[in-house]
mmCIF file of C-alpha atoms in Angstrom:
data_model
loop_
_atom_site.group_PDB
_atom_site.id
_atom_site.type_symbol
_atom_site.label_atom_id
_atom_site.label_comp_id
_atom_site.label_asym_id
_atom_site.label_seq_id
_atom_site.Cartn_x
_atom_site.Cartn_y
_atom_site.Cartn_z
ATOM 1 C CA MET A 327 9.341 -1.551 -11.333
ATOM 2 C CA GLU A 328 8.061 -3.559 -14.258
ATOM 3 C CA ASP A 329 6.362 -1.745 -17.143
ATOM 4 C CA LYS A 330 2.970 -3.223 -16.230
ATOM 5 C CA TYR A 331 2.932 -1.032 -13.094
ATOM 6 C CA PHE A 332 2.421 2.714 -12.867
ATOM 7 C CA GLY A 333 4.395 3.869 -9.832
ATOM 8 C CA GLU A 334 2.609 6.726 -8.131
ATOM 9 C CA GLY A 335 3.605 7.258 -4.464
ATOM 10 C CA LEU A 336 6.981 6.695 -2.810
ATOM 11 C CA CYS A 337 8.365 7.356 0.641
ATOM 12 C CA TRP A 338 11.268 6.490 2.888
ATOM 13 C CA TYR A 339 10.841 4.845 6.280
ATOM 14 C CA ARG A 340 12.714 2.774 8.849
ATOM 15 C CA ASP A 341 11.428 -0.721 9.460
ATOM 16 C CA GLU A 342 11.000 -2.347 12.875
ATOM 17 C CA ASN A 343 14.705 -3.295 12.880
ATOM 18 C CA GLY A 344 15.868 0.233 12.081
ATOM 19 C CA ASN A 345 16.718 -0.492 8.435
ATOM 20 C CA ASP A 346 16.244 2.201 5.817
ATOM 21 C CA ARG A 347 13.464 1.206 3.434
ATOM 22 C CA PHE A 348 11.365 2.689 0.653
ATOM 23 C CA ILE A 349 7.786 1.824 -0.164
ATOM 24 C CA ALA A 350 6.254 2.526 -3.561
ATOM 25 C CA ILE A 351 2.547 2.249 -4.291
ATOM 26 C CA THR A 352 1.028 1.836 -7.725
ATOM 27 C CA TRP A 353 -1.797 3.873 -9.178
ATOM 28 C CA LYS A 354 -4.346 1.286 -10.342
ATOM 29 C CA GLU A 355 -2.661 -2.085 -9.868
ATOM 30 C CA GLN A 356 -3.181 -2.115 -6.076
ATOM 31 C CA THR A 357 0.358 -3.399 -5.543
ATOM 32 C CA ALA A 358 3.061 -1.964 -3.320
ATOM 33 C CA PHE A 359 6.784 -2.685 -3.368
ATOM 34 C CA VAL A 360 9.250 -2.498 -0.503
ATOM 35 C CA TYR A 361 12.853 -1.667 -1.407
ATOM 36 C CA ASP A 362 16.076 -1.638 0.580
ATOM 37 C CA GLU A 363 18.494 1.321 0.526
ATOM 38 C CA THR A 364 20.059 0.036 -2.738
ATOM 39 C CA LEU A 365 16.572 -0.103 -4.331
ATOM 40 C CA LYS A 366 16.521 -3.891 -4.407
ATOM 41 C CA VAL A 367 12.943 -5.177 -4.161
ATOM 42 C CA LEU A 368 12.524 -6.965 -0.848
ATOM 43 C CA SER A 369 8.817 -7.724 -1.063
ATOM 44 C CA SER A 370 5.531 -6.728 -2.603
ATOM 45 C CA PHE A 371 1.941 -6.908 -1.452
ATOM 46 C CA GLU A 372 -1.553 -6.099 -2.625
ATOM 47 C CA TYR A 373 -3.612 -3.442 -0.918
ATOM 48 C CA THR A 374 -7.073 -1.924 -1.066
ATOM 49 C CA THR A 375 -7.992 1.721 -0.686
ATOM 50 C CA HIS A 376 -11.274 3.615 -0.601
ATOM 51 C CA ASN A 377 -11.420 3.822 -4.419
ATOM 52 C CA ASN A 378 -8.933 1.023 -5.246
ATOM 53 C CA GLN A 379 -6.153 3.364 -6.365
ATOM 54 C CA GLY A 380 -2.859 4.503 -4.886
ATOM 55 C CA TRP A 381 -1.811 8.131 -5.223
ATOM 56 C CA GLY A 382 0.377 9.368 -2.366
ATOM 57 C CA ILE A 383 2.122 7.947 0.683
ATOM 58 C CA THR A 384 4.158 9.378 3.530
ATOM 59 C CA PHE A 385 5.516 8.064 6.833
ATOM 60 C CA ASP A 386 5.164 9.430 10.360
ATOM 61 C CA PRO A 387 8.285 8.236 12.218
ATOM 62 C CA VAL A 388 6.926 9.271 15.621
ATOM 63 C CA ASP A 389 3.720 7.210 15.459
ATOM 64 C CA GLN A 390 5.265 4.660 13.063
ATOM 65 C CA VAL A 391 2.386 4.815 10.571
ATOM 66 C CA PHE A 392 1.928 5.475 6.877
ATOM 67 C CA TYR A 393 -0.626 7.921 5.506
ATOM 68 C CA VAL A 394 -1.960 6.881 2.093
ATOM 69 C CA SER A 395 -4.075 8.847 -0.372
ATOM 70 C CA ASP A 396 -6.079 7.449 -3.262
ATOM 71 C CA GLY A 397 -7.432 10.564 -4.949
ATOM 72 C CA SER A 398 -10.581 10.596 -2.869
ATOM 73 C CA ASP A 399 -11.269 12.666 0.236
ATOM 74 C CA TYR A 400 -10.050 9.838 2.469
ATOM 75 C CA ILE A 401 -6.635 9.277 4.015
ATOM 76 C CA LEU A 402 -5.860 5.711 5.041
ATOM 77 C CA VAL A 403 -3.516 4.919 7.911
ATOM 78 C CA TRP A 404 -1.342 1.789 7.715
ATOM 79 C CA ASN A 405 0.853 0.298 10.402
ATOM 80 C CA LEU A 406 4.391 -1.027 9.797
ATOM 81 C CA GLN A 407 2.905 -4.339 8.642
ATOM 82 C CA PHE A 408 1.029 -2.377 5.917
ATOM 83 C CA GLN A 409 -2.352 -3.162 7.457
ATOM 84 C CA GLN A 410 -4.998 -0.465 7.456
ATOM 85 C CA ILE A 411 -5.675 0.549 11.041
ATOM 86 C CA ARG A 412 -8.034 3.447 10.316
ATOM 87 C CA LYS A 413 -9.124 5.989 7.734
ATOM 88 C CA PHE A 414 -10.513 9.493 7.906
ATOM 89 C CA ARG A 415 -12.057 12.070 5.613
ATOM 90 C CA VAL A 416 -10.368 15.389 5.034
ATOM 91 C CA SER A 417 -12.729 18.322 5.188
ATOM 92 C CA LEU A 418 -12.533 22.007 4.519
ATOM 93 C CA PHE A 419 -14.358 24.098 7.067
ATOM 94 C CA LEU A 420 -15.932 27.175 5.536
ATOM 95 C CA ALA A 421 -17.991 29.797 7.302
ATOM 96 C CA ASP A 422 -20.615 29.708 4.573
ATOM 97 C CA THR A 423 -21.484 26.028 4.158
ATOM 98 C CA GLU A 424 -24.409 26.868 1.869
ATOM 99 C CA LYS A 425 -21.945 27.833 -0.880
ATOM 100 C CA ASN A 426 -19.975 24.638 -0.419
ATOM 101 C CA LYS A 427 -22.324 21.646 -0.601
ATOM 102 C CA ASN A 428 -19.393 19.213 -0.344
ATOM 103 C CA PRO A 429 -17.021 20.308 2.424
ATOM 104 C CA TYR A 430 -14.626 17.406 1.764
ATOM 105 C CA LEU A 431 -11.367 17.830 -0.148
ATOM 106 C CA GLU A 432 -11.264 15.424 -3.065
ATOM 107 C CA TYR A 433 -8.273 14.484 -5.243
ATOM 108 C CA LEU A 434 -5.827 14.332 -2.351
ATOM 109 C CA ASN A 435 -2.533 13.219 -3.796
ATOM 110 C CA GLU A 436 0.970 14.254 -2.803
ATOM 111 C CA LEU A 437 1.585 13.711 0.893
ATOM 112 C CA GLU A 438 4.575 14.991 2.826
ATOM 113 C CA TRP A 439 5.541 14.591 6.467
ATOM 114 C CA ASP A 440 7.171 17.491 8.286
ATOM 115 C CA PRO A 441 9.747 15.925 10.655
ATOM 116 C CA THR A 442 9.910 19.149 12.700
ATOM 117 C CA ASP A 443 6.191 18.955 13.540
ATOM 118 C CA ASN A 444 6.218 16.736 16.628
#
């Protein structure tokens, strides 16, 4: 990755043809890079998130979607064409909501997918 980019999130996935690929998202540049298994850049694209940053990314091989975090309390869901298909807020449910005026979890970053959780 060129010096002008700050690489933040990276994950492995298999593309629609079954090829091993990696996708890396940048922190503030709103650019993602797709690499082959030798780490050769195959393509790049621009993306938008809730707060225009990229923090974490992981891949769900069962549903064939990416989950992307941007440091906010939102998780974005991308399809294999890297198009956003939905987003959702992550909340923390507490018994005493009066003590917690904001039940949403901000600063979501590192995302991992558990392949044993089907």
